[in-house]
Amino acid sequence: MSDTANDYQGVATMDKISSLAKRRGFIFQSSEIYGGQSGAWDYGPLGIELKNRIMGFWWKEMTQLHDDIVGLDAAILMHSRVWEASGHVENFTDPLVDCKKCKSRFRADQIPEENLSAKKCPDCGGELTDVRKFNLMFKSHIGAIEDEANIVYLRPETAQGIYVNYKNIIQSNRMKIPFGIAQVGKAFRNEIVTKNFIFRSREFEQMEMQFFVKPGTDEEWFNEWKKRRWAFYEKLGVKMDHLRWHQHGPDELAHYARDAYDIQYLFPMGWNELEGIHNRTDYDLSRHSEFSGKDLQYIDQETNERYIPFIVETSAGLTRTLLMLLCDAYDEEKVVSENKPGSSEGTASGTFGSAGASGSADDWRTVLRFHPAIAPITVAVLPLMKKDGLAELAEEIRNELKEDFATDYDQGGAIGRRYRRQDEAGTPFCVTIDYESKDKGSVTLRFRDSMEQVRVNRAELAERLRKEIKGDQRIK
Ligand code: ATP
């Protein structure tokens, strides 16, 4: 749900974000050479690195830092009864209307109320059809015969894979309530309208954690997980004034939920959902118990109590988080002067505006200010010149750093242009190799955000980078 008023005041727009994402190899339209497949996206070299980094950050936060949460990777294709039990076959629908004149299609809950009641198209004023329910699940068939008996759905959420494995995990890993199961994976929804770049896609990824608790303690755990998920974004270093809570009203609450809050982010197009935290009660396990005929009660070994656990879910979009981070990190800045690498005093004299490049384009820079722990490239190694052995030395230094950091190497063009390319990729550190590096074994370390440059001994470089990443003030 988004507000009609848009509080966004930043410099990013979805057009700027999508063109930067394409230019730098973060995200491409799926099947572009055939005219594109709408609602599907390909993640390029920087995109997949960023996605992996976000996933790793979340995974560490949700599993490694919690003794009571374990991971799972369930299959995308599940028994079709799963989706009957979960209520998706019956209820996973969006209200759809079409314009009879311009043929535009809308989600009825996303157009102004007055258009809906007057049956008037918000685009052309033409007549709208009646509202129909549209099921968002993609359907296919297993095997050669296409009949009702072998229907299979592409999962519209990862959560159900967790519920159907809950008993397996208790037995194999001796988990005791309260405990959680975390999973990251693809989900598919045949969304009626996809716009705003990757925000609402038909194929996307989710990072979900289902926390199983004793009935009666669910509210307490629900509040605890609200706190923890808020803290996650603080740790990720995003603009906290761009985040807010939105509680689901009675008409928004899913059929299974007792309480639900979204964390919304202020995207360039306005406030929109980033993650949902839901108290799903015992609905899921009760239904799977009923439909499968299997007893899914938990038995407390100490008290001999038996009960169906309640579930508190935290459900974030991985690809939507990636979009949020691109918007959050995006900045444009006028550069008055930037020091030329090479001075042994730490900060160098002179500017490289001239050394770097031509014209006024270089007076402005576009920069992605990612937290260094999630930037796709952590450190770029740049020889000032290709000649006199500087390129070879730079390659050698890059090879030293490779084992511990995501590195890039760039020897093409003026140094100023190379810095700008790394700024656009969000690389927090550049290491420049110059004549002093050859003679005295020191390099220039340049910081993306401040553009400050310092000289560092080659032998101390890796340790210094580690300290800078860990000490980034955004990590608490
Ligand atoms: P909406 O009402 O906007 O369609 P939802 O409330 O049904 O979405 P959930 O089912 O709660 O969404 O999904 C959990 C999370 O998965 C969302 O917060 C979002 O980050 C992500 N997500 C859901 N649908 C999509 C999509 N089509 N594309 C990308 N991410 C999505």
Coordinates of C-alpha atoms and ligand atoms in Angstrom, one line a residue:
M1 CA 0.0 0.0 0.0
S2 CA 1.4 3.4 -0.8
D3 CA 0.2 6.9 0.1
T4 CA -1.0 9.2 -2.5
A5 CA 1.3 11.9 -1.2
N6 CA 4.9 11.2 -2.0
D7 CA 7.3 12.4 0.8
Y8 CA 10.4 11.5 -1.3
Q9 CA 12.9 14.3 -1.6
G10 CA 16.0 12.5 -2.8
V11 CA 17.7 12.7 -6.1
A12 CA 17.0 9.2 -7.3
T13 CA 14.3 8.4 -9.8
M14 CA 13.4 4.9 -11.0
D15 CA 14.6 5.9 -14.5
K16 CA 18.0 6.9 -13.2
I17 CA 18.2 3.8 -11.1
S18 CA 17.2 1.5 -13.9
S19 CA 19.6 3.1 -16.4
L20 CA 22.5 3.0 -14.0
A21 CA 21.6 -0.6 -13.2
K22 CA 21.8 -1.5 -16.9
R23 CA 24.9 0.7 -17.6
R24 CA 27.0 -0.9 -14.8
G25 CA 25.7 -4.5 -15.2
F26 CA 23.5 -4.8 -12.2
I27 CA 20.2 -5.6 -13.8
F28 CA 19.0 -6.3 -17.4
Q29 CA 15.5 -6.9 -18.8
S30 CA 14.9 -10.6 -19.3
S31 CA 15.1 -11.7 -23.0
E32 CA 15.8 -8.2 -24.0
I33 CA 16.9 -9.0 -27.6
Y34 CA 13.4 -10.5 -28.2
G35 CA 11.7 -7.4 -26.9
G36 CA 11.8 -8.3 -23.2
Q37 CA 9.8 -10.5 -20.9
S38 CA 7.8 -8.3 -18.6
G39 CA 8.1 -8.8 -14.9
A40 CA 11.3 -10.8 -15.2
W41 CA 14.9 -9.6 -14.8
D42 CA 18.4 -10.8 -15.2
Y43 CA 21.0 -10.0 -12.6
G44 CA 24.3 -9.1 -14.3
P45 CA 27.9 -9.4 -12.8
L46 CA 27.4 -6.6 -10.2
G47 CA 23.7 -7.5 -9.6
I48 CA 24.4 -11.1 -8.6
E49 CA 27.3 -10.0 -6.4
L50 CA 25.0 -7.5 -4.6
K51 CA 22.2 -10.1 -4.3
N52 CA 24.6 -12.6 -2.8
R53 CA 26.0 -10.1 -0.4
I54 CA 22.5 -9.1 0.8
M55 CA 21.5 -12.7 1.1
G56 CA 24.7 -13.4 3.1
F57 CA 24.1 -10.5 5.4
W58 CA 20.6 -11.7 6.1
W59 CA 21.6 -15.3 6.4
K60 CA 24.3 -14.5 8.9
E61 CA 21.9 -12.3 10.9
M62 CA 19.1 -14.9 10.9
T63 CA 21.1 -18.1 11.4
Q64 CA 24.7 -17.7 12.5
L65 CA 23.8 -15.1 15.1
H66 CA 20.8 -17.1 16.4
D67 CA 21.4 -20.5 18.1
D68 CA 17.7 -21.3 17.7
I69 CA 17.4 -20.8 13.9
V70 CA 18.4 -23.3 11.2
G71 CA 18.3 -23.1 7.4
L72 CA 16.4 -24.9 4.7
D73 CA 16.4 -25.0 0.9
A74 CA 13.1 -26.6 -0.1
A75 CA 12.1 -27.5 -3.7
I76 CA 10.1 -24.9 -5.7
L77 CA 7.8 -27.6 -7.1
M78 CA 5.6 -29.0 -4.3
H79 CA 2.6 -31.3 -4.1
S80 CA -0.5 -29.4 -5.3
R81 CA -2.3 -30.3 -2.0
V82 CA 0.1 -27.9 -0.2
W83 CA -1.5 -25.0 -2.0
E84 CA -5.0 -26.2 -1.3
A85 CA -4.1 -26.6 2.4
S86 CA -2.4 -23.2 2.6
G87 CA -5.5 -21.5 1.1
H88 CA -3.7 -20.2 -2.0
V89 CA -5.8 -22.1 -4.5
E90 CA -8.9 -20.5 -3.1
N91 CA -7.7 -17.2 -1.8
F92 CA -4.5 -16.1 -3.4
T93 CA -6.2 -13.7 -5.7
D94 CA -6.0 -10.0 -6.7
P95 CA -9.0 -8.0 -7.9
L96 CA -8.7 -7.2 -11.6
V97 CA -10.4 -4.7 -13.9
D98 CA -9.8 -4.0 -17.6
C99 CA -10.5 -0.9 -19.6
K100 CA -12.8 -1.7 -22.5
K101 CA -11.5 1.2 -24.5
C102 CA -7.7 1.4 -24.1
K103 CA -7.4 -2.3 -22.9
S104 CA -5.2 -1.3 -19.9
R105 CA -5.4 -3.7 -17.0
F106 CA -5.4 -2.6 -13.3
R107 CA -5.4 -4.0 -9.9
A108 CA -8.7 -2.8 -8.6
D109 CA -7.2 -2.0 -5.1
Q110 CA -4.6 0.2 -6.7
I111 CA -6.7 2.7 -8.6
P112 CA -8.6 5.6 -7.0
E113 CA -11.9 4.7 -5.3
E114 CA -13.8 7.2 -7.4
N115 CA -12.6 5.6 -10.7
L116 CA -13.6 2.2 -9.4
S117 CA -17.1 3.3 -8.3
A118 CA -17.7 5.2 -11.5
K119 CA -16.1 2.4 -13.6
K120 CA -14.0 4.9 -15.2
C121 CA -10.5 4.2 -16.6
P122 CA -7.8 6.3 -14.8
D123 CA -5.8 6.4 -18.0
C124 CA -8.3 7.2 -20.8
G125 CA -11.6 7.7 -19.0
G126 CA -13.1 4.7 -20.9
E127 CA -15.4 2.2 -19.3
L128 CA -14.0 -0.4 -16.9
T129 CA -15.2 -4.0 -16.6
D130 CA -16.6 -5.5 -13.4
V131 CA -14.0 -6.5 -10.9
R132 CA -13.0 -10.2 -11.2
K133 CA -10.8 -12.3 -9.0
F134 CA -7.5 -13.4 -10.5
N135 CA -5.4 -16.1 -9.0
L136 CA -1.7 -15.2 -9.0
M137 CA -0.2 -18.7 -9.0
F138 CA 1.5 -19.9 -12.1
K139 CA 0.1 -23.3 -13.0
S140 CA 1.7 -26.1 -15.0
H141 CA 1.6 -29.9 -15.3
I142 CA 4.0 -32.7 -14.3
G143 CA 4.5 -35.3 -16.9
A144 CA 3.1 -35.7 -20.4
I145 CA -0.6 -35.5 -19.7
E146 CA -2.2 -32.2 -18.9
D147 CA -5.0 -33.0 -16.6
E148 CA -6.3 -32.0 -13.1
A149 CA -4.4 -34.9 -11.5
N150 CA -0.9 -33.6 -12.3
I151 CA -1.2 -29.9 -11.7
V152 CA 1.8 -28.3 -10.2
Y153 CA 2.2 -24.7 -9.1
L154 CA 5.3 -22.5 -9.1
R155 CA 5.5 -21.6 -5.4
P156 CA 4.2 -18.0 -4.8
E157 CA 6.1 -17.9 -1.4
T158 CA 8.8 -19.9 0.2
A159 CA 7.1 -20.3 3.5
Q160 CA 5.1 -23.4 2.7
G161 CA 8.3 -25.4 2.1
I162 CA 9.2 -24.6 5.7
Y163 CA 5.9 -25.7 7.2
V164 CA 5.9 -29.1 5.5
N165 CA 9.4 -29.7 6.7
Y166 CA 8.9 -28.6 10.3
K167 CA 8.5 -32.1 11.7
N168 CA 11.5 -33.4 9.8
I169 CA 13.7 -30.6 11.2
I170 CA 12.5 -31.2 14.8
Q171 CA 13.3 -34.8 14.5
S172 CA 16.7 -34.6 12.6
N173 CA 18.1 -31.6 14.4
R174 CA 16.4 -32.0 17.8
M175 CA 15.0 -28.5 17.8
K176 CA 13.0 -27.3 20.8
I177 CA 10.3 -24.7 20.7
P178 CA 10.8 -21.7 20.4
F179 CA 12.9 -22.1 17.2
G180 CA 13.0 -20.8 13.7
I181 CA 13.7 -22.0 10.1
A182 CA 15.1 -19.6 7.6
Q183 CA 15.0 -19.9 3.8
V184 CA 16.0 -17.9 0.8
G185 CA 14.6 -18.7 -2.7
K186 CA 12.6 -17.9 -5.8
A187 CA 8.9 -17.2 -5.7
F188 CA 6.6 -16.6 -8.6
R189 CA 3.4 -14.5 -8.9
N190 CA 1.5 -13.8 -12.0
E191 CA 1.2 -10.1 -11.0
I192 CA -1.5 -8.1 -12.8
V193 CA 0.6 -5.0 -13.1
T194 CA 4.4 -4.8 -12.9
K195 CA 5.9 -1.4 -12.8
N196 CA 8.6 0.5 -11.0
F197 CA 11.5 -1.6 -12.4
I198 CA 12.1 -4.7 -10.3
F199 CA 9.8 -3.6 -7.4
R200 CA 7.0 -6.0 -8.4
S201 CA 8.2 -8.8 -10.5
R202 CA 6.6 -12.1 -11.6
E203 CA 9.7 -14.0 -10.7
F204 CA 11.5 -12.7 -7.6
E205 CA 13.3 -13.9 -4.4
Q206 CA 12.3 -13.9 -0.8
M207 CA 14.2 -14.2 2.5
E208 CA 11.8 -15.7 4.9
M209 CA 12.0 -17.0 8.5
Q210 CA 9.3 -18.8 10.3
F211 CA 9.5 -18.9 14.1
F212 CA 7.6 -21.6 15.9
V213 CA 6.4 -20.7 19.3
K214 CA 4.1 -21.9 22.1
P215 CA 0.5 -20.5 21.8
G216 CA 0.1 -17.7 24.2
T217 CA 3.7 -16.5 23.7
D218 CA 3.0 -15.4 20.1
E219 CA 2.4 -11.8 20.9
E220 CA 5.6 -11.4 22.8
W221 CA 7.6 -13.1 20.0
F222 CA 5.8 -11.0 17.4
N223 CA 7.0 -7.8 19.2
E224 CA 10.5 -9.3 19.6
W225 CA 10.8 -10.0 15.9
K226 CA 9.5 -6.6 15.0
K227 CA 12.4 -5.1 17.0
R228 CA 15.0 -7.4 15.5
R229 CA 13.9 -6.8 12.0
W230 CA 14.1 -3.0 12.5
A231 CA 17.6 -3.4 13.9
F232 CA 18.6 -5.4 10.8
Y233 CA 18.1 -2.3 8.6
E234 CA 20.0 -0.1 11.1
K235 CA 22.9 -2.5 10.8
L236 CA 22.6 -2.5 7.0
G237 CA 23.2 1.3 7.3
V238 CA 20.1 2.5 5.4
K239 CA 18.5 5.9 5.9
M240 CA 16.3 5.2 8.9
D241 CA 14.0 8.2 8.2
H242 CA 13.1 6.3 5.0
L243 CA 11.6 3.4 7.0
R244 CA 8.3 3.3 8.8
W245 CA 5.8 0.8 10.2
H246 CA 2.5 0.1 8.7
Q247 CA 0.0 -2.0 10.6
H248 CA -2.5 -4.0 8.5
G249 CA -6.1 -2.9 9.0
P250 CA -8.9 -5.5 9.2
D251 CA -9.5 -5.3 5.5
E252 CA -5.8 -5.9 4.7
L253 CA -5.1 -8.7 7.1
A254 CA -4.6 -12.1 5.4
H255 CA -7.1 -14.7 6.3
Y256 CA -4.6 -16.6 8.5
A257 CA -3.1 -13.6 10.4
R258 CA -3.8 -12.3 13.9
D259 CA -1.6 -9.3 13.5
A260 CA 0.6 -8.0 10.7
Y261 CA 3.0 -5.1 10.3
D262 CA 4.9 -4.1 7.2
I263 CA 8.2 -2.3 7.2
Q264 CA 7.8 0.3 4.4
Y265 CA 10.5 2.1 2.7
L266 CA 10.3 5.5 1.1
F267 CA 11.1 4.7 -2.6
P268 CA 11.3 7.4 -5.2
M269 CA 7.7 6.5 -6.1
G270 CA 6.6 6.8 -2.5
W271 CA 6.2 4.6 0.7
N272 CA 5.9 0.9 -0.2
E273 CA 6.3 -2.5 1.5
L274 CA 9.7 -3.9 2.0
E275 CA 9.1 -6.7 4.5
G276 CA 6.1 -8.2 6.3
I277 CA 6.1 -9.4 9.9
H278 CA 3.1 -11.6 10.5
N279 CA 1.5 -13.5 13.4
R280 CA 0.2 -16.5 11.4
T281 CA -1.3 -18.3 14.4
D282 CA -1.6 -22.1 14.2
Y283 CA -3.4 -21.8 10.9
D284 CA -0.6 -23.2 8.6
L285 CA 0.3 -26.3 10.7
S286 CA -3.4 -27.0 11.5
R287 CA -4.3 -26.9 7.9
H288 CA -1.4 -29.1 6.8
S289 CA -2.2 -31.5 9.6
E290 CA -5.8 -31.7 8.4
F291 CA -5.0 -32.0 4.6
S292 CA -2.1 -34.5 5.0
G293 CA -3.6 -36.5 7.8
K294 CA -0.3 -36.3 9.7
D295 CA -0.1 -35.3 13.3
L296 CA 1.9 -32.1 13.3
Q297 CA 1.6 -31.4 17.1
Y298 CA 4.7 -30.5 19.0
I299 CA 5.4 -32.6 22.0
D300 CA 7.2 -30.8 24.9
Q301 CA 9.5 -33.5 26.2
E302 CA 9.7 -31.9 29.7
T303 CA 6.1 -31.3 30.4
N304 CA 4.5 -33.8 28.0
E305 CA 2.3 -31.0 26.6
R306 CA 1.1 -31.3 23.0
Y307 CA 0.1 -28.4 20.9
I308 CA 0.2 -27.0 17.3
P309 CA 2.7 -24.2 17.5
F310 CA 1.9 -20.6 16.5
I311 CA 4.1 -19.1 13.8
V312 CA 5.7 -15.6 13.7
E313 CA 6.9 -15.0 10.1
T314 CA 9.4 -12.4 8.9
S315 CA 9.1 -12.2 5.1
A316 CA 11.4 -9.9 3.1
G317 CA 11.9 -9.6 -0.6
L318 CA 15.5 -10.2 -1.6
T319 CA 15.2 -8.5 -4.9
R320 CA 13.0 -5.8 -3.4
T321 CA 15.7 -5.2 -0.8
L322 CA 18.2 -4.9 -3.6
L323 CA 16.1 -2.2 -5.2
M324 CA 15.8 -0.4 -1.9
L325 CA 19.5 -0.5 -1.5
L326 CA 20.1 0.9 -4.9
C327 CA 17.7 3.8 -4.2
D328 CA 19.1 4.3 -0.7
A329 CA 22.7 4.4 -1.9
Y330 CA 22.2 6.5 -4.9
D331 CA 23.6 10.0 -4.8
E332 CA 24.8 12.7 -7.2
E333 CA 27.4 15.1 -6.0
K334 CA 29.3 18.1 -7.4
V335 CA 33.0 17.5 -7.1
V336 CA 35.0 20.7 -6.5
S337 CA 38.4 19.0 -6.7
E338 CA 39.8 15.6 -6.0
N339 CA 43.3 14.9 -5.0
K340 CA 45.7 13.3 -7.4
P341 CA 47.2 10.1 -6.1
G342 CA 50.9 9.9 -5.4
S343 CA 51.7 12.3 -2.5
S344 CA 53.5 10.8 0.4
E345 CA 52.0 13.3 2.8
G346 CA 48.8 11.5 2.9
T347 CA 46.6 13.9 1.2
A348 CA 48.0 15.1 -2.1
S349 CA 48.4 18.5 -3.6
G350 CA 46.7 19.5 -6.8
T351 CA 43.6 18.2 -8.4
F352 CA 43.2 15.7 -11.1
G353 CA 40.3 17.4 -12.8
S354 CA 42.6 17.9 -15.6
A355 CA 44.6 14.7 -15.3
G356 CA 41.3 12.8 -15.1
A357 CA 39.4 14.1 -17.7
S358 CA 37.6 16.4 -19.9
G359 CA 34.8 18.7 -19.6
S360 CA 32.1 19.4 -17.1
A361 CA 30.8 15.9 -16.9
D362 CA 33.5 15.1 -14.5
D363 CA 32.5 17.9 -12.2
W364 CA 29.6 15.8 -11.1
R365 CA 29.7 12.3 -9.9
T366 CA 27.0 9.6 -9.5
V367 CA 27.9 7.5 -6.5
L368 CA 26.3 4.5 -4.8
R369 CA 27.1 4.7 -1.2
F370 CA 26.6 1.1 -0.3
H371 CA 27.7 -0.2 3.1
P372 CA 31.2 -1.6 2.4
A373 CA 30.1 -5.0 3.7
I374 CA 27.5 -5.4 0.9
A375 CA 29.1 -3.5 -2.0
P376 CA 29.5 -5.8 -5.0
I377 CA 33.2 -4.8 -5.4
T378 CA 35.0 -4.1 -2.2
V379 CA 38.3 -2.8 -3.6
A380 CA 39.5 -1.8 -7.1
V381 CA 43.2 -1.8 -7.9
L382 CA 44.2 0.8 -10.4
P383 CA 47.7 1.3 -11.8
L384 CA 48.3 5.0 -12.4
M385 CA 50.1 4.1 -15.7
K386 CA 50.3 0.9 -17.6
K387 CA 54.0 1.3 -18.3
D388 CA 57.2 1.0 -16.2
G389 CA 56.0 -2.2 -14.4
L390 CA 53.1 -0.4 -12.6
A391 CA 50.5 -2.6 -14.3
E392 CA 52.3 -5.8 -13.2
L393 CA 52.7 -4.5 -9.7
A394 CA 49.0 -3.7 -9.5
E395 CA 48.1 -7.1 -10.7
E396 CA 50.3 -8.6 -8.1
I397 CA 48.6 -6.5 -5.3
R398 CA 45.2 -7.5 -6.7
N399 CA 46.1 -11.1 -6.5
E400 CA 47.2 -10.6 -2.8
L401 CA 43.8 -9.1 -2.0
K402 CA 41.7 -11.6 -4.0
E403 CA 41.5 -14.3 -1.4
D404 CA 39.9 -12.0 1.2
F405 CA 38.0 -9.3 -0.8
A406 CA 35.9 -8.9 -3.9
T407 CA 38.3 -7.1 -6.2
D408 CA 38.3 -5.4 -9.5
Y409 CA 41.2 -4.3 -11.7
D410 CA 41.0 -1.4 -14.1
Q411 CA 43.9 0.1 -16.2
G412 CA 41.8 1.7 -18.9
G413 CA 41.7 5.5 -19.3
A414 CA 42.4 8.4 -17.1
I415 CA 42.5 7.8 -13.3
G416 CA 39.6 10.3 -12.7
R417 CA 37.4 8.4 -15.1
R418 CA 38.3 5.1 -13.4
Y419 CA 37.3 6.5 -10.0
R420 CA 34.0 7.7 -11.4
R421 CA 33.3 4.2 -12.8
Q422 CA 34.0 2.7 -9.4
D423 CA 31.8 5.3 -7.7
E424 CA 28.9 4.3 -9.9
A425 CA 29.5 0.6 -9.0
G426 CA 29.5 1.6 -5.3
T427 CA 33.1 0.4 -4.7
P428 CA 34.1 1.8 -1.3
F429 CA 37.9 1.6 -1.8
C430 CA 40.2 2.2 -4.6
V431 CA 43.9 1.4 -4.4
T432 CA 46.1 3.3 -6.8
I433 CA 49.6 2.0 -7.7
D434 CA 52.1 4.7 -8.7
Y435 CA 55.9 5.2 -8.9
E436 CA 56.2 5.5 -5.1
S437 CA 54.5 2.1 -4.8
K438 CA 57.5 0.7 -6.8
D439 CA 60.1 2.6 -4.9
K440 CA 58.8 2.7 -1.4
G441 CA 56.2 -0.1 -1.3
S442 CA 53.2 2.2 -0.4
V443 CA 49.9 2.6 -2.2
T444 CA 47.2 5.3 -2.3
L445 CA 44.0 4.2 -0.6
R446 CA 41.0 6.3 -1.8
F447 CA 37.7 6.3 0.0
R448 CA 34.5 6.5 -2.1
D449 CA 32.4 8.6 0.1
S450 CA 34.8 11.3 1.2
M451 CA 37.2 10.9 -1.8
E452 CA 39.9 11.3 0.8
Q453 CA 43.2 9.6 0.0
V454 CA 45.9 8.2 2.3
R455 CA 49.1 6.4 1.8
V456 CA 49.3 2.9 3.2
N457 CA 52.1 0.4 3.2
R458 CA 51.4 -2.5 1.0
A459 CA 52.0 -5.0 3.8
E460 CA 49.3 -3.3 5.9
L461 CA 46.7 -2.8 3.2
A462 CA 44.6 -5.9 3.8
E463 CA 44.4 -5.3 7.5
R464 CA 43.5 -1.7 7.0
L465 CA 40.7 -2.6 4.6
R466 CA 39.3 -5.2 7.1
K467 CA 39.3 -2.5 9.8
E468 CA 37.6 0.1 7.6
I469 CA 34.8 -2.4 6.7
K470 CA 34.3 -3.6 10.3
G471 CA 34.6 -0.1 11.7
D472 CA 32.2 1.5 9.3
Q473 CA 30.0 3.5 11.7
R474 CA 26.9 2.0 10.2
I475 CA 27.7 -1.4 11.7
K476 CA 26.8 -1.3 15.4
Ligands
ATP1 P1 1.4 -7.0 -2.2 O1 0.2 -6.9 -1.4 O2 2.1 -5.8 -2.4 O3 1.1 -7.8 -3.5 P2 2.1 -8.9 -0.3 O4 1.7 -8.2 0.9 O5 1.3 -10.0 -0.8 O6 2.5 -7.9 -1.5 P3 3.9 -10.7 0.9 O7 3.1 -11.9 0.4 O8 3.8 -10.3 2.3 O9 3.6 -9.5 -0.1 O10 5.4 -11.0 0.5 C1 6.5 -10.8 1.4 C2 7.6 -9.9 0.7 O11 7.9 -10.5 -0.6 C3 7.1 -8.5 0.4 O12 7.3 -7.7 1.5 C4 8.1 -8.1 -0.7 O13 9.3 -7.7 -0.2 C5 8.3 -9.5 -1.5 N1 7.4 -9.5 -2.6 C6 6.1 -9.9 -2.7 N2 5.6 -9.9 -3.9 C7 6.7 -9.5 -4.7 C8 6.8 -9.2 -6.1 N3 5.8 -9.4 -7.0 N4 8.1 -8.8 -6.6 C9 9.1 -8.6 -5.7 N5 9.0 -8.8 -4.4 C10 7.8 -9.2 -3.9

